[in-house]
Short mmCIF file of C-alpha atoms in Angstrom, two decimals:
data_model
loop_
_atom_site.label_atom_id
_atom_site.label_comp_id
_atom_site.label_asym_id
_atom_site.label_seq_id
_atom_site.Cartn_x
_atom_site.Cartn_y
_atom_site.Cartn_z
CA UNK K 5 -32.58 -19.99 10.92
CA UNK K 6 -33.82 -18.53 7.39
CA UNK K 7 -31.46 -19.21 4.97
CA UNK K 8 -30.26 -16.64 2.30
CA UNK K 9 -31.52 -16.05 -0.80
CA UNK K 10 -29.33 -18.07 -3.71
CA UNK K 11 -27.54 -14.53 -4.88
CA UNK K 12 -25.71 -14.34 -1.63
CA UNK K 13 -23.93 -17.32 -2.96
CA UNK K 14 -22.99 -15.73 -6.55
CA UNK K 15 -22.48 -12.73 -4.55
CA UNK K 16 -19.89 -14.98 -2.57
CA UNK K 17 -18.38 -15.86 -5.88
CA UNK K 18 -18.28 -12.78 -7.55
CA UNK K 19 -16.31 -11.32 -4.31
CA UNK K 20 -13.64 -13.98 -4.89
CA UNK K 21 -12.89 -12.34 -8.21
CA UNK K 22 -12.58 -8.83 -6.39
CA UNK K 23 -10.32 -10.42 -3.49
CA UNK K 24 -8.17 -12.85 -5.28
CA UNK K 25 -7.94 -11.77 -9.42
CA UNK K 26 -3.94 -11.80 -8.29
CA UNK K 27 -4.13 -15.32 -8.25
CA UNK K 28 -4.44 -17.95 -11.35
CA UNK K 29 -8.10 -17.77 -10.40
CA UNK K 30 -10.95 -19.26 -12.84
CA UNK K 31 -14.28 -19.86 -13.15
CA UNK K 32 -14.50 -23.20 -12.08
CA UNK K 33 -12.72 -21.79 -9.15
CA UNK K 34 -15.73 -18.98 -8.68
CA UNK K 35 -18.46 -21.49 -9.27
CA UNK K 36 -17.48 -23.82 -6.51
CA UNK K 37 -17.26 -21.11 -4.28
CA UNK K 38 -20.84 -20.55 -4.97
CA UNK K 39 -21.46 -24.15 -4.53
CA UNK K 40 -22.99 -24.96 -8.09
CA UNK K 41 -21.99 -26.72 -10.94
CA UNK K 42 -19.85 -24.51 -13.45
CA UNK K 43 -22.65 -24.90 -16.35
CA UNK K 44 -25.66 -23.53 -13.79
CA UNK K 45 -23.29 -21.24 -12.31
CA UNK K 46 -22.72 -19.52 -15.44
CA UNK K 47 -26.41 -19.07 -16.22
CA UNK K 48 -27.19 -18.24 -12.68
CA UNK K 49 -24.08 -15.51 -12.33
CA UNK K 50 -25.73 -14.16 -15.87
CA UNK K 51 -28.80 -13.47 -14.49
CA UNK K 52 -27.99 -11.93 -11.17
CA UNK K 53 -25.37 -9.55 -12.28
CA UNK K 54 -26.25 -8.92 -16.13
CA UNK K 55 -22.91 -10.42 -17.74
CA UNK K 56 -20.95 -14.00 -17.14
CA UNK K 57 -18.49 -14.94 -14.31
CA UNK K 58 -15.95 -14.71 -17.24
CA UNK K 59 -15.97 -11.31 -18.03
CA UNK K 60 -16.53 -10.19 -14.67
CA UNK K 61 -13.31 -11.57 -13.83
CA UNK K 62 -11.40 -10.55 -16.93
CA UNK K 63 -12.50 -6.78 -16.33
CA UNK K 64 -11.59 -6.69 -12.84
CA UNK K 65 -8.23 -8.10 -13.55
CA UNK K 66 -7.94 -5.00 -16.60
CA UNK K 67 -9.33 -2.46 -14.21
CA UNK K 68 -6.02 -3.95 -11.76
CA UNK K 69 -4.01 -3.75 -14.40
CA UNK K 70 -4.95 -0.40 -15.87
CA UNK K 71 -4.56 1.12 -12.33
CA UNK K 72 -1.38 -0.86 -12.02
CA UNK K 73 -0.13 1.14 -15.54
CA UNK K 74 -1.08 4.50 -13.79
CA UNK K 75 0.43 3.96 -10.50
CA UNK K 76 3.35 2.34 -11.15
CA UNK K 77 6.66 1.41 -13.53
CA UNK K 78 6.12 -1.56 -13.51
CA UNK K 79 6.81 -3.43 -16.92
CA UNK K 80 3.87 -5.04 -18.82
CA UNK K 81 4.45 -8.45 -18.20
CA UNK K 82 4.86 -7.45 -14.53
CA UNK K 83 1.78 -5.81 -14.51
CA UNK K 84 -0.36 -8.89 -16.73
CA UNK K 85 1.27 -11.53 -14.13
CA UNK K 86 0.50 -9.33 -11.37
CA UNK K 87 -3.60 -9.42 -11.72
CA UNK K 88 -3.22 -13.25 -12.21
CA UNK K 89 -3.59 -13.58 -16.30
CA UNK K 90 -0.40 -15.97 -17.55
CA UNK K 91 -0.27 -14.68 -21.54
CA UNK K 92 0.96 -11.36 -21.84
CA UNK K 93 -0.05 -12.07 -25.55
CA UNK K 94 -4.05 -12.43 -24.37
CA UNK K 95 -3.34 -9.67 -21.81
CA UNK K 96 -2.50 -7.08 -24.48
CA UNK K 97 -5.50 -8.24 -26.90
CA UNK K 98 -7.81 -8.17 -24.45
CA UNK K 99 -6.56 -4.83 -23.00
CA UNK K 100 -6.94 -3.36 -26.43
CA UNK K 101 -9.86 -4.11 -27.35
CA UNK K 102 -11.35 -3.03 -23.60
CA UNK K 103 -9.68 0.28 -23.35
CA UNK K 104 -8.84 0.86 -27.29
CA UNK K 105 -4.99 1.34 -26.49
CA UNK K 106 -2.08 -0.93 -25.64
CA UNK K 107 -1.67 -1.33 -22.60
CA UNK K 108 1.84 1.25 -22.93
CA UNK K 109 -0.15 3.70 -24.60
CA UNK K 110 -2.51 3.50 -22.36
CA UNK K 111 0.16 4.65 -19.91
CA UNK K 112 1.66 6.97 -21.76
CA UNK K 113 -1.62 9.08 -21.78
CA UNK K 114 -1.32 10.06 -17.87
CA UNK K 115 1.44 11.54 -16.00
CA UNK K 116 4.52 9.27 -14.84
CA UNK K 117 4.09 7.08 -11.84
CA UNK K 118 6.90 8.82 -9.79
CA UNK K 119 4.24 11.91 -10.12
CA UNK K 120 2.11 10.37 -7.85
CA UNK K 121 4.28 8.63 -5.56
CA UNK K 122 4.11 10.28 -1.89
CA UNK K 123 7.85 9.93 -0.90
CA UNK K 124 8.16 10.94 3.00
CA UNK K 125 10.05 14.19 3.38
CA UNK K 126 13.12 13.08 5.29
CA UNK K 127 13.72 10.83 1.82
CA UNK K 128 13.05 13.55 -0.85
CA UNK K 129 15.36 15.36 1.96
CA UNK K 130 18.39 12.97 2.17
CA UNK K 131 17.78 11.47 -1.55
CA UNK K 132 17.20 14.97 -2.92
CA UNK K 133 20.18 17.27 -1.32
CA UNK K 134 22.29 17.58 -4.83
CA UNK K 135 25.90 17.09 -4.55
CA UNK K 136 28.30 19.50 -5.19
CA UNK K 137 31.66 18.57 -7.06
CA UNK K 138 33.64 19.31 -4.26
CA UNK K 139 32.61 16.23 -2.30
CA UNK K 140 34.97 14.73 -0.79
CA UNK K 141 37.98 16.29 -2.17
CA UNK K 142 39.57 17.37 0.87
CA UNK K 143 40.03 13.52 1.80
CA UNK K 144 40.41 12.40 -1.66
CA UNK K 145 44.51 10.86 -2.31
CA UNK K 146 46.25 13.91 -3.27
CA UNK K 147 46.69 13.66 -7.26
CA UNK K 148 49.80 15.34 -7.79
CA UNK Z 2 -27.70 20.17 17.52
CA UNK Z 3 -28.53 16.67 15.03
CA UNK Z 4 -26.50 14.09 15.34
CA UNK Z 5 -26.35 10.79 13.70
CA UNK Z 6 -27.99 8.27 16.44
CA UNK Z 7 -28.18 5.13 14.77
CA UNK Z 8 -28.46 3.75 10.92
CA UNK Z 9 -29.79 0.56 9.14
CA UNK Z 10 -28.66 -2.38 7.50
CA UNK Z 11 -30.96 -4.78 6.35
CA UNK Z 12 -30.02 -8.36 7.24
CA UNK Z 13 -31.79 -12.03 6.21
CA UNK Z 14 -31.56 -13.22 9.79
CA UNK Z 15 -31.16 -11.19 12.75
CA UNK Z 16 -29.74 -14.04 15.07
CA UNK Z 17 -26.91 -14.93 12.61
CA UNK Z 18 -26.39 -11.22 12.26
CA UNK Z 19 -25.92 -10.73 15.87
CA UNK Z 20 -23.59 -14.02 16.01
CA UNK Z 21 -21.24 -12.02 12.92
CA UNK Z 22 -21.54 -8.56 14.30
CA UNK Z 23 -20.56 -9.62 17.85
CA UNK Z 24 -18.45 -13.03 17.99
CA UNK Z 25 -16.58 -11.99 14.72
CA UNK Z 26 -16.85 -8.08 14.55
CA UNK Z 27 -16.67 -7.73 18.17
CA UNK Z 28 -19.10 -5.38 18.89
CA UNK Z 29 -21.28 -5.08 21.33
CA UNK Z 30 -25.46 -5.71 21.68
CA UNK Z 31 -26.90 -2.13 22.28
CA UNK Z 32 -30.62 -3.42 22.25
CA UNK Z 33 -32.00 -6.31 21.63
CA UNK Z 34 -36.18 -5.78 22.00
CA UNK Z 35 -39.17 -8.19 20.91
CA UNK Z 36 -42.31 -6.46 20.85
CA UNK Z 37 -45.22 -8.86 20.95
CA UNK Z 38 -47.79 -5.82 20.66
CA UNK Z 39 -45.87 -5.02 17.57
CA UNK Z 40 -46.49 -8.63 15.61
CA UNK Z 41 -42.70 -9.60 17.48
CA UNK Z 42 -40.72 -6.73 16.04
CA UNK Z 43 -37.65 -7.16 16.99
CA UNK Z 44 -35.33 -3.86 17.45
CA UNK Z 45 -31.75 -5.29 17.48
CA UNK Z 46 -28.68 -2.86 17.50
CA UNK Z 47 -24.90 -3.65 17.91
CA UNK Z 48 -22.17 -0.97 18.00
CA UNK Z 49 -18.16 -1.08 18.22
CA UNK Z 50 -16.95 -1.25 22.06
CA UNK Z 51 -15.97 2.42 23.27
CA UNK Z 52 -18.73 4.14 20.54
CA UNK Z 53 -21.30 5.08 22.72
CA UNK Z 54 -23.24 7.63 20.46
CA UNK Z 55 -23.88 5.42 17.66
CA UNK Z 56 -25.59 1.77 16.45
CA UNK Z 57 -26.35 -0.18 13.56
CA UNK Z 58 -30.31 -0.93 13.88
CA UNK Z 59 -30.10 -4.90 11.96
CA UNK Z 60 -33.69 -4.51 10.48
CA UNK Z 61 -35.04 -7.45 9.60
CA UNK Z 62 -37.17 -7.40 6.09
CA UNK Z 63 -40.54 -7.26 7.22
CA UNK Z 64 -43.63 -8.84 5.38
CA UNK Z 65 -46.99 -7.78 5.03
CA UNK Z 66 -48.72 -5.55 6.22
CA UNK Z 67 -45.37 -3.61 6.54
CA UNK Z 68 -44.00 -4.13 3.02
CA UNK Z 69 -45.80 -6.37 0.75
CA UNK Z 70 -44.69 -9.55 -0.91
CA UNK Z 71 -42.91 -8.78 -3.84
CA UNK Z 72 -41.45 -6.36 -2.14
CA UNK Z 73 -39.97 -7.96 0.75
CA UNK Z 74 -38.44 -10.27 -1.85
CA UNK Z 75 -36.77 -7.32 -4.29
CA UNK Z 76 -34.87 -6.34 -0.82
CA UNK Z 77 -34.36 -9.83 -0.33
CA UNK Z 78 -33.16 -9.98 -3.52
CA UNK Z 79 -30.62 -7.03 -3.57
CA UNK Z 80 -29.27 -7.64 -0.29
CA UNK Z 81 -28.08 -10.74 -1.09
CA UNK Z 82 -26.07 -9.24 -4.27
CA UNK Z 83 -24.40 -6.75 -2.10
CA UNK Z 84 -26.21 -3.50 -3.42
CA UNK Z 85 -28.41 -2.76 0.01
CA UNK Z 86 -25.69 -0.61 1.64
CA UNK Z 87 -22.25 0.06 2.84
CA UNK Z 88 -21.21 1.23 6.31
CA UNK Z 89 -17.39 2.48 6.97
CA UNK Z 90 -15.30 2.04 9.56
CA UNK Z 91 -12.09 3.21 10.16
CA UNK Z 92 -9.32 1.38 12.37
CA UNK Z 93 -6.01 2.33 13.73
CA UNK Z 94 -4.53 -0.40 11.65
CA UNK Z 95 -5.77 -1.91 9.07
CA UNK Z 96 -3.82 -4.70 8.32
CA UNK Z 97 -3.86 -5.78 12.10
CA UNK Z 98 -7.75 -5.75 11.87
CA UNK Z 99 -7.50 -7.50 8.73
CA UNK Z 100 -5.82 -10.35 10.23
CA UNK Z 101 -7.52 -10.60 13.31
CA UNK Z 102 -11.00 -10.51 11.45
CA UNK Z 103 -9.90 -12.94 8.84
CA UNK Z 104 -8.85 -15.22 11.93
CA UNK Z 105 -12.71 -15.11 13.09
CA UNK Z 106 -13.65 -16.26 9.94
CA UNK Z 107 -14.76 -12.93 8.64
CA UNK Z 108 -15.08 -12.93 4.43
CA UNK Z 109 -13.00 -10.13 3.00
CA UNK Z 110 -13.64 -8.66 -0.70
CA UNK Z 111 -10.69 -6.11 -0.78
CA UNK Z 112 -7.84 -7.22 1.16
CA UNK Z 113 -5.37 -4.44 2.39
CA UNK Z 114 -4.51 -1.92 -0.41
CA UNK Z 115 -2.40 0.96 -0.12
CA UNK Z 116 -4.77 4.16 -1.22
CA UNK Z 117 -3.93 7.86 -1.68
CA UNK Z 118 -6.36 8.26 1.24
CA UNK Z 119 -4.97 5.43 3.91
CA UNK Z 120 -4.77 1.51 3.41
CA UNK Z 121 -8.21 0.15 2.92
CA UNK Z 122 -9.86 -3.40 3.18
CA UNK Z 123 -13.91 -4.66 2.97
CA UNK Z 124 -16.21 -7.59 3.92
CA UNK Z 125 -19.36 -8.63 4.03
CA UNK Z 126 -21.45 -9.40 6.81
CA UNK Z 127 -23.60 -12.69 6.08
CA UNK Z 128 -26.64 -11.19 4.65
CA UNK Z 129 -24.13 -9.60 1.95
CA UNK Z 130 -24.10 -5.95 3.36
CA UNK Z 131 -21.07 -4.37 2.38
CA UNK Z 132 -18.42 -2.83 5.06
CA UNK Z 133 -15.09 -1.15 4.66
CA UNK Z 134 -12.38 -0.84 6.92
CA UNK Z 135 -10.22 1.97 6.60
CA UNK Z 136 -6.90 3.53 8.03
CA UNK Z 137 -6.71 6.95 7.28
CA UNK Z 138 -3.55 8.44 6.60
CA UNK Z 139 -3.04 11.70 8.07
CA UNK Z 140 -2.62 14.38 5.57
CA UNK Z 141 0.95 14.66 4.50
CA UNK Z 142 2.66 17.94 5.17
CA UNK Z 143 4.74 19.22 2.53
#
């Protein structure tokens, strides 16, 4: 059996922040599933990947959340608690500063969500048909 | 005619690669060949069951006099932070293969995610070789 090389264990880490960011996930959580001691981890992490297990994490949860802003309506808070960060103070601070606009600006530079949104044709169909006045009015209670 | 026949993943150890690519994955041992003439090269290949014109060769990193040293380690090296290679699949259903892969123990990086292309999940195998799993949507009529 040859084992792998010690990366394959940050690499283990670093692949819990891209499969579970949604959840209150840390860096103590990311060392021990590299199996070192959060201190070691750190440095190690560093040096493997060219920036700490911290801001690894952080930007993958602003990448979710910047996607999130694009692709959905979704309110702020909705979208800070929904890639696992708990202030939606530090959420809009750090957003800033990474993408140099609040996180609603940010939004309001691309077209609404609903643009995107692939609604199935039997919906925009049904959902879509407008209604005239006249609906109804022959079984309506005669208003005389 | 060219056709693709077979491609290559690097991997640390080809006997726990053949454990992950058949118990968990599922696949099947195409060849499996030690070559004592050849310093025991070992030509290993595993493809899905029912894809007969294809393979996955798992190459093991050879030392000298193939590849020297330092590099056999720099492989070594990026292999094991997931930047060697990616092969994709695609599945009838995703989220099906998700959970029956996940049952075997298989580590997943992406879980299922709705995409403007299909719904779309990843794992590694051991060695830290990077494969997605995706169902493609078919293209939506207007």
């Amino acid at each position: 059996m040859v084992f792998a090389p010690p990366a394959r264990h940050l690499l283990r880490a670093k692949d819990l922040a891209d499969a579970r960011y949604f959840e209150p996930l840390d860096v103590d959580d990311m060392a021990r599933a590299a199996g070192l001691s959060r201190a070691h981890f750190s440095r190690e992490f560093r040096r493997a990947f060219g920036e700490s297990p911290h801001a690894y994490l952080l930007t993958r949860r602003l990448e979710r959340a910047a996607a999130l802003l694009r692709l959905t309506d979704r309110s702020v808070a909705d979208v800070c608690f929904s890639v696992g960060l708990q202030s939606v103070g530090s959420f809009t601070t750090s957003f800033t500063r990474t993408y140099g606009v609040s996180p609603l600006a940010y939004r309001a530079t691309f077209p609404p969500a609903a643009a995107y949104a692939v609604v199935p044709s039997c919906v925009v169909r049904a959902y879509g048909r407008p209604q005239r006045s006249t609906f109804r009015e022959d079984s309506a209670p005669a208003r005389d | 005619m060219i056709k693709i026949a077979a491609a290559q993943l690097w991997v640390h150890d080809q006997d726990e690669a053949l454990a992950f690519y058949t118990q968990r994955l599922g696949w099947e041992v195409r060849t499996d060949v030690t070559l004592a003439e050849m310093g025991n090269f070992r030509w290993l290949t595993v493809a899905p069951a029912g894809q007969e014109e294809i393979a996955v060769v798992l190459m093991a990193i050879p030392g000298p006099p193939v590849f020297e040293p330092e590099t056999s380690e720099q492989v070594r090296q990026l292999m094991a932070k997931g930047t060697a290679g990616t092969v994709f699949l695609t599945t009838d259903d995703c989220r099906a293969s998700y959970e029956e892969l996940s049952s075997r123990g298989v580590e997943f990086v992406d879980l299922p995610e709705e995409r403007p292309y299909g719904i779309d999940a990843s794992f590694r195998d051991p060695s830290g070789n990077h494969i997605r799993l995706t169902q493609e949507l078919p293209v939506p009529v207007a």
